[in-house]
Coordinates of C-alpha atoms in Angstrom, one line a residue:
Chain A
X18 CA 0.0 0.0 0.0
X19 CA 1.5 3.6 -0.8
X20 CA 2.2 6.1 1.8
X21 CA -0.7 8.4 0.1
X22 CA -3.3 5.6 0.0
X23 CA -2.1 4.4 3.6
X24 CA -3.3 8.4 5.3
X25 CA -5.8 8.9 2.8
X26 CA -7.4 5.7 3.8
X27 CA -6.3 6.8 7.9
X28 CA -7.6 10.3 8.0
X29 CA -4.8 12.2 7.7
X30 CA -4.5 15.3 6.0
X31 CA -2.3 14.5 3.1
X32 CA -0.4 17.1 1.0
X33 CA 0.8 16.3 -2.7
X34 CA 3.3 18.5 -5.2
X35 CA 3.3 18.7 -8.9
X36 CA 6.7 18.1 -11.2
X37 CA 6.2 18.0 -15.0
X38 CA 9.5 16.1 -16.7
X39 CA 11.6 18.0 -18.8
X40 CA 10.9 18.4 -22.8
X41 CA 14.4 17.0 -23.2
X42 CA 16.5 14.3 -21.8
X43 CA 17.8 15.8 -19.0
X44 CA 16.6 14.8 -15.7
X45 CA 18.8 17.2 -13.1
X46 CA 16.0 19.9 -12.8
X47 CA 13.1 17.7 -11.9
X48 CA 14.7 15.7 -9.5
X49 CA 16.3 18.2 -8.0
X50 CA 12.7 20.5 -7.4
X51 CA 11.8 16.7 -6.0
X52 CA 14.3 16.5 -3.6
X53 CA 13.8 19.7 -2.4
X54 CA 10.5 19.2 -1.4
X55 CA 9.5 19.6 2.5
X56 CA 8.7 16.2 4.3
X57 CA 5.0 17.2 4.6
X58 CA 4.6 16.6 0.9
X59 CA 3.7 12.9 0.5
X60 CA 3.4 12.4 -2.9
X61 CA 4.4 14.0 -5.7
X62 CA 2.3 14.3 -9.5
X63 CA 4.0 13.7 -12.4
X64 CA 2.5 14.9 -15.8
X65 CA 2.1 13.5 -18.7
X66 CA 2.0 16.0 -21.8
X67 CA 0.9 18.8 -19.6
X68 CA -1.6 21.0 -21.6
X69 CA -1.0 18.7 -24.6
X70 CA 2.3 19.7 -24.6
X71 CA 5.1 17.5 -25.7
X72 CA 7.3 16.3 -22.9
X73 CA 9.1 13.2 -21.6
X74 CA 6.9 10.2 -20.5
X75 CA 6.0 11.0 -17.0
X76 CA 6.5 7.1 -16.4
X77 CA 10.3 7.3 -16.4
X78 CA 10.6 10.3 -14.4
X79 CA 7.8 8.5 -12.2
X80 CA 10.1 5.4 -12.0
X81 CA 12.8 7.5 -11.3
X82 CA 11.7 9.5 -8.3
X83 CA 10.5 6.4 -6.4
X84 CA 13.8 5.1 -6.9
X85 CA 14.8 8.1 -4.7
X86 CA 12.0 7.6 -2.5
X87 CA 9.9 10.2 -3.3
X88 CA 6.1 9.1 -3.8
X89 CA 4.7 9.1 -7.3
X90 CA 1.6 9.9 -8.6
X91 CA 1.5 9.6 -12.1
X92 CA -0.9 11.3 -14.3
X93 CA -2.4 9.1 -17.0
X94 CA -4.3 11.3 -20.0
X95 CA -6.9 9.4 -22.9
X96 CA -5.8 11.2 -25.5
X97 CA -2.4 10.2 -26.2
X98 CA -2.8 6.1 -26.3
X99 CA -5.5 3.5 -27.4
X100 CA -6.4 1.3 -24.7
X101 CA -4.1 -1.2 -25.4
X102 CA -0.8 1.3 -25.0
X103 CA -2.8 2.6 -21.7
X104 CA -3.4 -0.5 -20.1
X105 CA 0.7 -1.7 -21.6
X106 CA 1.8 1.7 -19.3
X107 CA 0.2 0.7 -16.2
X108 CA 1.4 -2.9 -16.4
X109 CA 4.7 -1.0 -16.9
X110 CA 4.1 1.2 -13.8
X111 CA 3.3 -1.5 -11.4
X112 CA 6.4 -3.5 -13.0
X113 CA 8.2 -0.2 -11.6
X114 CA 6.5 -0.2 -8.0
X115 CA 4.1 2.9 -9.1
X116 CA 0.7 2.7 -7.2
X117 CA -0.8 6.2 -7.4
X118 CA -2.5 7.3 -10.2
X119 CA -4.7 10.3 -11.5
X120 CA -6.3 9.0 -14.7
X121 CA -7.7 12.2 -16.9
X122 CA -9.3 12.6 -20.1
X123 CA -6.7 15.1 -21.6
X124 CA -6.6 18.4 -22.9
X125 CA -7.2 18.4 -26.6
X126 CA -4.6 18.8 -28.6
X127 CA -5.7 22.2 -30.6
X128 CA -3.8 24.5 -27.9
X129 CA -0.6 22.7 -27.2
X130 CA 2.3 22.2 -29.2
X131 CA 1.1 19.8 -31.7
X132 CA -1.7 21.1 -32.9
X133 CA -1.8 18.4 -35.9
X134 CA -1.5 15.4 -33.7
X135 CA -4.1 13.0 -34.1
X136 CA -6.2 13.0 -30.8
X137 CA -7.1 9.7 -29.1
X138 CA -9.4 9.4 -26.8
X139 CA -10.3 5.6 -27.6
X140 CA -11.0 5.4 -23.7
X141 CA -12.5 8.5 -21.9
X142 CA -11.3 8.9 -18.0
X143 CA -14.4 6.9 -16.4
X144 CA -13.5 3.9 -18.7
X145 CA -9.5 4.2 -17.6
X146 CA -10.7 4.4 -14.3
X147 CA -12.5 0.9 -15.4
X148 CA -9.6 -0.4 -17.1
X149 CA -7.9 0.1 -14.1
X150 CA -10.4 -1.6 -11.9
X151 CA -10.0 -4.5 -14.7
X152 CA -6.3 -5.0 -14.0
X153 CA -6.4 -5.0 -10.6
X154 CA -9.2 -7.9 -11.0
X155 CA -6.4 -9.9 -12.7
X156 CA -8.3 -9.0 -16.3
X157 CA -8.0 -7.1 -18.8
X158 CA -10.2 -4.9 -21.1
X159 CA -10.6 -7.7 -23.3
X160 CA -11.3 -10.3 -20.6
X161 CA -8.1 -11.9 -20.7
X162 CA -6.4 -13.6 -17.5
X163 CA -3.6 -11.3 -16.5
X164 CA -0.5 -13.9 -14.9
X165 CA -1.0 -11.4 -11.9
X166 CA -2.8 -8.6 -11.0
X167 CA -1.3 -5.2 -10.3
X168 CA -2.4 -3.4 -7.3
X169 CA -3.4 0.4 -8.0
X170 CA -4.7 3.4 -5.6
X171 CA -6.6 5.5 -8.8
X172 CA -7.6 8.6 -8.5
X173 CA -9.5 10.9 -10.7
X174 CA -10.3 15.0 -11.4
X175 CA -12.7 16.8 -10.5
X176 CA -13.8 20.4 -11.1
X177 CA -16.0 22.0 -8.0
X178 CA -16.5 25.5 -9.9
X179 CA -17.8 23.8 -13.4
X180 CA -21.1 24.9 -14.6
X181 CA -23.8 23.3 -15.4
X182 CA -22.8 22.1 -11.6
X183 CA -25.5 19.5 -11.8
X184 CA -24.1 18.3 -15.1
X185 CA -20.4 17.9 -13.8
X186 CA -21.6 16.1 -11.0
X187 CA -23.0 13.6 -12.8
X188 CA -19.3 12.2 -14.3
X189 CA -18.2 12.9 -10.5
X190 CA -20.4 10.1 -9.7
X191 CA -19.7 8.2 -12.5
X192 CA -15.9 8.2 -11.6
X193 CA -16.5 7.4 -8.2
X194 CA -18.7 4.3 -9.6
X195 CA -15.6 3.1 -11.8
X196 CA -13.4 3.0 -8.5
X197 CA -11.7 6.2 -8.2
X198 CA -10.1 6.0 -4.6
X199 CA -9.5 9.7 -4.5
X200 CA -10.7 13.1 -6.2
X201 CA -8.1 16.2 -7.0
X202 CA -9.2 19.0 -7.9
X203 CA -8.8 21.5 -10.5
X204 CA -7.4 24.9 -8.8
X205 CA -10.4 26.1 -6.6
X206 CA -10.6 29.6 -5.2
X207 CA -13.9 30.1 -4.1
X208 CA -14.5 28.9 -0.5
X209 CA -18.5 28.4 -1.5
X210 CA -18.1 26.7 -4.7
X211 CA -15.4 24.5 -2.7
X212 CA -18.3 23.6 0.5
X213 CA -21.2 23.2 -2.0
X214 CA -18.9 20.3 -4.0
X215 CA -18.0 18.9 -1.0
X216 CA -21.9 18.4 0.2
X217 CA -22.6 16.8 -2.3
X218 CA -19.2 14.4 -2.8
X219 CA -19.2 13.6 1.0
X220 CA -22.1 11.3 0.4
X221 CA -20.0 9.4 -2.2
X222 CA -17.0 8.5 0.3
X223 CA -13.9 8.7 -1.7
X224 CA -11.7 12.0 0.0
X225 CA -10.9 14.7 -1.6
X226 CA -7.7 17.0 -2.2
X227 CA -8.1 20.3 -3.1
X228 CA -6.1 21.9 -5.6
X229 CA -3.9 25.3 -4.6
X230 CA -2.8 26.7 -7.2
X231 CA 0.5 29.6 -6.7
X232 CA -0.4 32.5 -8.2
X233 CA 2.6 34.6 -9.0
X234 CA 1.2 38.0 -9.9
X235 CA -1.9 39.4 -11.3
X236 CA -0.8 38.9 -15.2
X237 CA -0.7 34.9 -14.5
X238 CA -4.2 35.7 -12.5
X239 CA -6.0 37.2 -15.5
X240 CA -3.9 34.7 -17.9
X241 CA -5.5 31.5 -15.7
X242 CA -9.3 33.5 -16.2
X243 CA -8.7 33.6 -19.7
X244 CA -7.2 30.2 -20.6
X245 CA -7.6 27.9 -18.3
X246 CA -11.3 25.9 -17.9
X247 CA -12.7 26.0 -14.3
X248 CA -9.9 27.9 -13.1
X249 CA -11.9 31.0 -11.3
X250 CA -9.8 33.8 -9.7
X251 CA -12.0 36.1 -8.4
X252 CA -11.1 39.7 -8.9
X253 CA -10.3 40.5 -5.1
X254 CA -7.3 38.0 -5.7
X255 CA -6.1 39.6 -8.4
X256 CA -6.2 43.1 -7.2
X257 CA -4.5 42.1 -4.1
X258 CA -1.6 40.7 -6.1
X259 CA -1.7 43.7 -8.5
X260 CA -1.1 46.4 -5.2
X261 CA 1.2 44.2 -3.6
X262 CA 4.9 44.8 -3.7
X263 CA 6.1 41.7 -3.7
X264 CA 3.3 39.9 -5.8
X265 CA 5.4 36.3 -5.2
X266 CA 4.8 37.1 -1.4
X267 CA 1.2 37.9 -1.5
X268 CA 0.4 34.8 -3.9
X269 CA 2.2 32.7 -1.2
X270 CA 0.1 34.5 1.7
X271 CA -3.2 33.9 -0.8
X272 CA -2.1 30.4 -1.0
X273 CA -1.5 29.8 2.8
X274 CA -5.3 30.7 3.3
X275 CA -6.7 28.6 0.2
X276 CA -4.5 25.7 2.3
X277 CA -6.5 26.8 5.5
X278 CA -9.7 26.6 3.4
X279 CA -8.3 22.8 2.3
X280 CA -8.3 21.8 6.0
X281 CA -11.5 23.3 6.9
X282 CA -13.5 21.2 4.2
X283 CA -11.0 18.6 2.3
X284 CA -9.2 15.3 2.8
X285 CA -5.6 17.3 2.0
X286 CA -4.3 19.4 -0.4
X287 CA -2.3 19.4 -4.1
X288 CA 0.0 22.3 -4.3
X289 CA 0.8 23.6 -7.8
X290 CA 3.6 26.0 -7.3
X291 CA 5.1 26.1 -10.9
X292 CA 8.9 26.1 -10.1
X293 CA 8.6 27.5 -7.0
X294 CA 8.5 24.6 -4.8
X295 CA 10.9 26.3 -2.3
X296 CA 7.6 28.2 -1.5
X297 CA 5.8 25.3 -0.2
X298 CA 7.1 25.2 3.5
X299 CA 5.7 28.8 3.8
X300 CA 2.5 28.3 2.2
X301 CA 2.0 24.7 4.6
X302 CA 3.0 26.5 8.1
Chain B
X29 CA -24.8 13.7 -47.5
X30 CA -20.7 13.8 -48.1
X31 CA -19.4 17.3 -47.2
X32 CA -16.7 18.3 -50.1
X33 CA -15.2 21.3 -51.4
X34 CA -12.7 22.0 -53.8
X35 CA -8.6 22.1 -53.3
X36 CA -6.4 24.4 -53.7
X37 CA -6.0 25.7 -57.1
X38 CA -1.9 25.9 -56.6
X39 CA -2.2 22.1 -55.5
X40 CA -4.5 21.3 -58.3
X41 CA -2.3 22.4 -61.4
X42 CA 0.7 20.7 -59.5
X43 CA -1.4 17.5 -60.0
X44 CA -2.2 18.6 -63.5
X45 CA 1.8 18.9 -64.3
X46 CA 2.3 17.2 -67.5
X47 CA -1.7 16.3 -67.8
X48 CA -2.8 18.3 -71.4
X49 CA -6.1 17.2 -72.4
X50 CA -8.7 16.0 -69.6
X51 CA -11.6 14.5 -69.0
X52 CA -13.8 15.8 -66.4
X53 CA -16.8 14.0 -64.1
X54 CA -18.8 15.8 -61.9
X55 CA -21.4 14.4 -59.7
X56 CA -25.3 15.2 -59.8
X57 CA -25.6 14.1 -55.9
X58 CA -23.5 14.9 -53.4
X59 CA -20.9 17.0 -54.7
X60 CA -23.3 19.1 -56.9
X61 CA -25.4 20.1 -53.5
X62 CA -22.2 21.4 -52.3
X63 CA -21.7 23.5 -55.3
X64 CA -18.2 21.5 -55.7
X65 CA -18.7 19.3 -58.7
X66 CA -22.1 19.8 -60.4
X67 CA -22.7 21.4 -64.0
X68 CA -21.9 24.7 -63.0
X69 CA -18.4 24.3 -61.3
X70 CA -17.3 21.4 -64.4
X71 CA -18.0 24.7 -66.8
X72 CA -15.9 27.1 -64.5
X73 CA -13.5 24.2 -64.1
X74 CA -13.6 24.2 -67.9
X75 CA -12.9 28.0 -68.0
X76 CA -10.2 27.6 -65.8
X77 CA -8.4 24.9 -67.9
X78 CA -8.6 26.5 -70.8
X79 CA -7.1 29.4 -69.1
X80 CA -3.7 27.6 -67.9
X81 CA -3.5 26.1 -71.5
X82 CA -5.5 22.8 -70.9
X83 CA -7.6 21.0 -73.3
X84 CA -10.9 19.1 -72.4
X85 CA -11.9 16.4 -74.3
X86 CA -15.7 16.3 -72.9
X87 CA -17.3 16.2 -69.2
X88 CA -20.5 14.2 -67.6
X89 CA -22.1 14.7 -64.7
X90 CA -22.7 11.1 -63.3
X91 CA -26.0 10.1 -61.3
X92 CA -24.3 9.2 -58.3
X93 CA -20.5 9.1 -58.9
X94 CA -20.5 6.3 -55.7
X95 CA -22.8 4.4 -58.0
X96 CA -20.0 1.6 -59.2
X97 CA -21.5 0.7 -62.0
X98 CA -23.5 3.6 -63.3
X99 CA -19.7 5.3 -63.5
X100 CA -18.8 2.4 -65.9
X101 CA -21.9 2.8 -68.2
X102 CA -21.3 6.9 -68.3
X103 CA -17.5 5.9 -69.1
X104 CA -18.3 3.5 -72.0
X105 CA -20.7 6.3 -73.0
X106 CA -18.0 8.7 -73.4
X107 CA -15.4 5.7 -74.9
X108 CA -13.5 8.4 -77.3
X109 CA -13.5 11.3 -75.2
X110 CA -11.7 9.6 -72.2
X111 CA -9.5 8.1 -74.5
X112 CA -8.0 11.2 -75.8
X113 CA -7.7 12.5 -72.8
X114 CA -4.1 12.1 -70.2
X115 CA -5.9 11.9 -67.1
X116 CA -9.6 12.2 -65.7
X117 CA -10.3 15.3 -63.2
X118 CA -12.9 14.0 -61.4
X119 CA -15.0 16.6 -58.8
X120 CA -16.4 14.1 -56.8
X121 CA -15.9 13.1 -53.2
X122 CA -13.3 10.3 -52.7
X123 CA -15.9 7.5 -52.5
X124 CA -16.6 8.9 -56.5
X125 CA -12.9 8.9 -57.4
X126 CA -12.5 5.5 -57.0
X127 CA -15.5 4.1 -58.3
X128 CA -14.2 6.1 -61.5
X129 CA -10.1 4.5 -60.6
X130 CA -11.7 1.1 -60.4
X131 CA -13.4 1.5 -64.2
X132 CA -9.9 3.0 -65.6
X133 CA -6.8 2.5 -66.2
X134 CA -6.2 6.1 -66.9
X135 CA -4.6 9.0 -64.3
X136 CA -7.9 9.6 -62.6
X137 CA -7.3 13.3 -60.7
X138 CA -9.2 14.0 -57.4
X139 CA -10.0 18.0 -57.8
X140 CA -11.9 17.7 -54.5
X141 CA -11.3 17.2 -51.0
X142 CA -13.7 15.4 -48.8
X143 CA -14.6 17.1 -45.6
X144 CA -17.6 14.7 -44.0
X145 CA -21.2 13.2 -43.5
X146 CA -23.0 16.1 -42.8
X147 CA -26.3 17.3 -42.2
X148 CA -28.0 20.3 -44.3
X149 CA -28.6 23.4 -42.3
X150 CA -29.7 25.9 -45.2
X151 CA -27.8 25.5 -48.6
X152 CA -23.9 26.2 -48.1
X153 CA -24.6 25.5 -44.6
X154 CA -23.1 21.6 -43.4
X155 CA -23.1 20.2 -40.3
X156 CA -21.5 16.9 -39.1
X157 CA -23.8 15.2 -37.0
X158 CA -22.8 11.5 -37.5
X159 CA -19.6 10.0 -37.6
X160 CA -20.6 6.1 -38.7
X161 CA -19.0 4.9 -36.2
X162 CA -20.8 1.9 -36.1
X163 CA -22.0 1.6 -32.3
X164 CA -24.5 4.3 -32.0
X165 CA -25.8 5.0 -28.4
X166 CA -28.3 8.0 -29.7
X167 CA -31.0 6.5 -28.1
X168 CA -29.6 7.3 -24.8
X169 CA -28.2 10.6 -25.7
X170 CA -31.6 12.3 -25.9
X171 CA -30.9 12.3 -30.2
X172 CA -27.2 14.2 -29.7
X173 CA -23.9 12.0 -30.5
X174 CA -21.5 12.6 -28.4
X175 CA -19.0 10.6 -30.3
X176 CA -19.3 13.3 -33.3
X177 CA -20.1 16.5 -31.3
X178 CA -17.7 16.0 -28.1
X179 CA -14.5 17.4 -29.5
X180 CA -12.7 14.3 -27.4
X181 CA -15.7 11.9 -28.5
X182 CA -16.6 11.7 -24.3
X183 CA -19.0 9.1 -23.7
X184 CA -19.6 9.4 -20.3
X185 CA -20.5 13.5 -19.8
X186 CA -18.4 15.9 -20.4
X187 CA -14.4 17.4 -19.5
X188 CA -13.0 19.5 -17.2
X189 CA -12.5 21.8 -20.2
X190 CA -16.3 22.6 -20.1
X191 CA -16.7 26.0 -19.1
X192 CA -20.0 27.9 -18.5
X193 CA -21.3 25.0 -21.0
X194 CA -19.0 25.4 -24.0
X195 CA -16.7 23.6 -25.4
X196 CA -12.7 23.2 -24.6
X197 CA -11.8 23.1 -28.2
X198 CA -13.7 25.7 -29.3
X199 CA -15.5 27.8 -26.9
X200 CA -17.8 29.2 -30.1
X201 CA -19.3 25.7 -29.2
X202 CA -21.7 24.7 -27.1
X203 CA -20.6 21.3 -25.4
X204 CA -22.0 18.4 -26.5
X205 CA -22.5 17.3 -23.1
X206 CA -24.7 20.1 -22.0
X207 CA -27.2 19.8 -24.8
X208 CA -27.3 16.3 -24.3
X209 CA -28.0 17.1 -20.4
X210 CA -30.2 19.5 -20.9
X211 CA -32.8 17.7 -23.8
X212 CA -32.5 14.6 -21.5
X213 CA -33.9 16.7 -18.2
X214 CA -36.4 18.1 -20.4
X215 CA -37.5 14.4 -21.4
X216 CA -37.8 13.9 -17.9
X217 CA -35.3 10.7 -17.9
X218 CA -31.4 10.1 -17.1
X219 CA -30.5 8.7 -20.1
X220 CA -26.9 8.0 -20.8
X221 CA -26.5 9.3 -16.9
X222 CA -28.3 6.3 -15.7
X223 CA -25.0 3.8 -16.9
X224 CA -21.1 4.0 -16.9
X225 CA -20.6 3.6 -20.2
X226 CA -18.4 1.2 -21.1
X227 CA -15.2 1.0 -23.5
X228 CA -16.4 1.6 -27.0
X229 CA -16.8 -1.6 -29.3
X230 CA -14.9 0.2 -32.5
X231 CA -14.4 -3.6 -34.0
X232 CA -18.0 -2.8 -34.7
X233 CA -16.9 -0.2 -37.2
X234 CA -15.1 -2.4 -40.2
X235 CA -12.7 -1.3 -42.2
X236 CA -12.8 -1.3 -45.1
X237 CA -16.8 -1.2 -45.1
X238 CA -18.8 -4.0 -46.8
X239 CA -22.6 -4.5 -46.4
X240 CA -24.7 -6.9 -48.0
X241 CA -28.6 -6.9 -47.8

């Protein structure tokens, strides 16, 4: 059983980090943001073609950071792979001793950096989250006997400020009916939004971490507004980091409070700091 | 109804390199509905030949260019005209270019792209609504297919991309989860909510395509 599945499953509030992998072959930079991590972090996401953006398989650098004893979770996206290359990788990442995973639909490939890639999506994330289920039964998609079964803690995304609200909710259960074992979220800034999801997920049993996302001045605010879906930062937040003087320092204060929030209403907390991951100690204390 | 519009004119007379005198095939269905490759676009074609020094030895418009054998009558009709000509330009969606490169042994020229099966809004006005896939779940989609208007073909609700209701991919667009959500409350029923959906049976979609009644 992983460390992250082990206090999810206890009760604890668990923290997790974020480290994409390099576009490139060298490894130095990621593992050195890993190793800098404080101990509160207990697991760490690893991306796979962030924002359909080309990068290294996260399953290497994955493979690589539990070598070094730092918890992975890796990130599994639909649109990349067919479900046999999807269901190949996570008979790979057991192989290499990686339980956590956060199984994701994908963003499409229109706005990354391969615009003319041929999107997937021969799986959407409730059906990965049933592959996954599938494998751990000792079967695979097609039925087949598996020589042994790998043993998985999957997780899945969620999105407490979508709208229709109703309408989102309805894949939330859905995932949590195809054995999600834990829900991140997208970046949530609104405390209501946040308490409203979590009346309504609470019923369903699987704990939730909330997603805190750094913000690092008000241009990155406005920017997450503009591009990023579900990703609400409400004006006060931005105005705030547009007076301050040192907008770093009043994202990480901003941050501290949406952590506060986390352990008011959540099972823990993702941090997305963004290359700042010598921040994290300050936002947790 | 195939969706098809014409290529590029600079790709065109790079296919034409060499080609002289040609034979050209339009198409009374399809193609002509999308003012592609009807009577009035094989004149302007013919226009447009004449004025980058091509000859043409004749033209037909064929029923149904998809029509196998109704493209090998229309040939035989026009025996000496083809056979003058270097190649066949042929404005026709793909399924018409090789029912014409399987009754000819000539250079058969696709002027022609084909876009998709779409549905007719008002003349000049396409939408795709179907993408044959083979496994249709419609019935539980209120009427809406997700597979064809879900830019990531979703078949269990929608992204994270969603946003207010439209689309990741192209925020112009409503998602296809939404109206699929919103018919079905109207209908009073859960529809595809009711299930996880499973894995999609695309082994149900063969390829190529043969049917037999």
């Amino acid at each position: 059983m992983s460390h992250f599945s082990e206090r999810l499953a206890g009760g604890e509030f668990v923290v997790t980090a974020e480290i994409a992998p390099p576009k490139g072959v060298a490894l130095d930079l990621a593992l050195g943001q890993a190793d800098a991590l404080p101990a509160e972090v207990v697991a760490v996401n690893v991306t796979d073609n962030q924002s359909a953006n080309m990068r290294m398989a996260p399953l290497a650098l994955a493979a690589l950071l539990r070598q070094r004893g730092v918890e992975p979770i890796l990130q599994m996206t639909c649109r990349d792979r067919n479900r046999m290359a999807l269901q190949a990788d996570l008979l790979a990442a057991a192989a290499l001793g990686i339980e956590n995973l956060l199984l994701l639909s994908g963003d499409h490939p229109r706005f990354g950096d391969h615009p003319q890639a041929r999107p997937v999506f021969d799986l959407d994330s409730v059906q990965l989250l049933q592959a996954v289920q599938a494998l751990m039964a000792g079967r695979d998609l097609a039925g087949r006997a598996l020589t042994s079964a790998p043993v998985f803690c999957p997780g899945a995304a969620v999105t407490p400020e979508a709208e229709p609200f109703d309408l989102m909710f309805q894949k939330v259960q859905k995932k949590a009916a195809a054995g999600a074992r834990f829900f991140q979220t997208q970046a949530v800034f609104s405390e209501e939004a946040l308490a409203r999801f979590m009346e309504h997920v609470r019923p369903l049993g699987v704990p939730v971490v909330m997603g805190v996302l750094l913000l690092k001045n008000a241009r990155m605010a406005r920017f997450l507004n503009e591009h990023i879906p579900g990703v609400r930062v409400p004006s006060d937040l931005i105005n705030r980091l547009a007076l301050a003087e040192d907008p770093l320092r009043e994202g990480v204060e901003i941050a501290r409070g949406l952590v506060a929030t986390a352990r008011r209403h959540c099972q823990g907390v993702h941090l997305m700091t963004l290359g700042c991951e010598d921040r994290i100690s300050e936002i947790l204390c | 109804m195939i969706i098809s519009r014409q290529k590029d004119k600079a790709e065109l007379l790079h296919h034409l390199e060499g080609k002289h005198k040609l034979f050209l095939v339009g198409c009374a269905a399809c193609a002509t509905a999308c003012k592609a490759g009807g009577e009035e676009e094989i004149f302007q074609m013919q226009d447009w030949l004449a004025a980058h020094d091509r000859e043409v030895t004749g033209s037909v418009v064929i029923q149904e260019a998809c029509h196998i054998m109704r493209v090998a009558r229309d040939l035989r009709q026009h025996r000496t005209a083809v056979q003058e000509a270097d190649a066949l330009l042929v404005l026709t969606c793909g399924a018409g270019v090789q029912s014409l490169s399987a009754n000819t042994e000539k250079r058969v020229i696709g002027a022609l792209d084909s876009l998709f099966l779409g549905n007719v809004r008002r003349l000049g006005q396409y939408e795709e609504k179907c993408s044959l896939c083979g496994d249709c779940i419609l019935n539980e989609t209120a009427g809406i297919c997700p597979v064809t208007n879900c830019a990531k073909s979703l078949l269990n609700g929608p992204c994270g991309g969603m946003e207010d209701g439209r689309c990741e991919a192209d925020r112009d667009n409503d998602c296809a989860w939404l109206l699929i959500y919103e018919r079905l409350t109207r209908q009073g029923r859960q529809g595809v909510f009711a299930r996880v959906v499973p894995n999609k049976d695309w082994g149900r979609r063969h390829q190529p395509g043969r049917h037999r009644l």
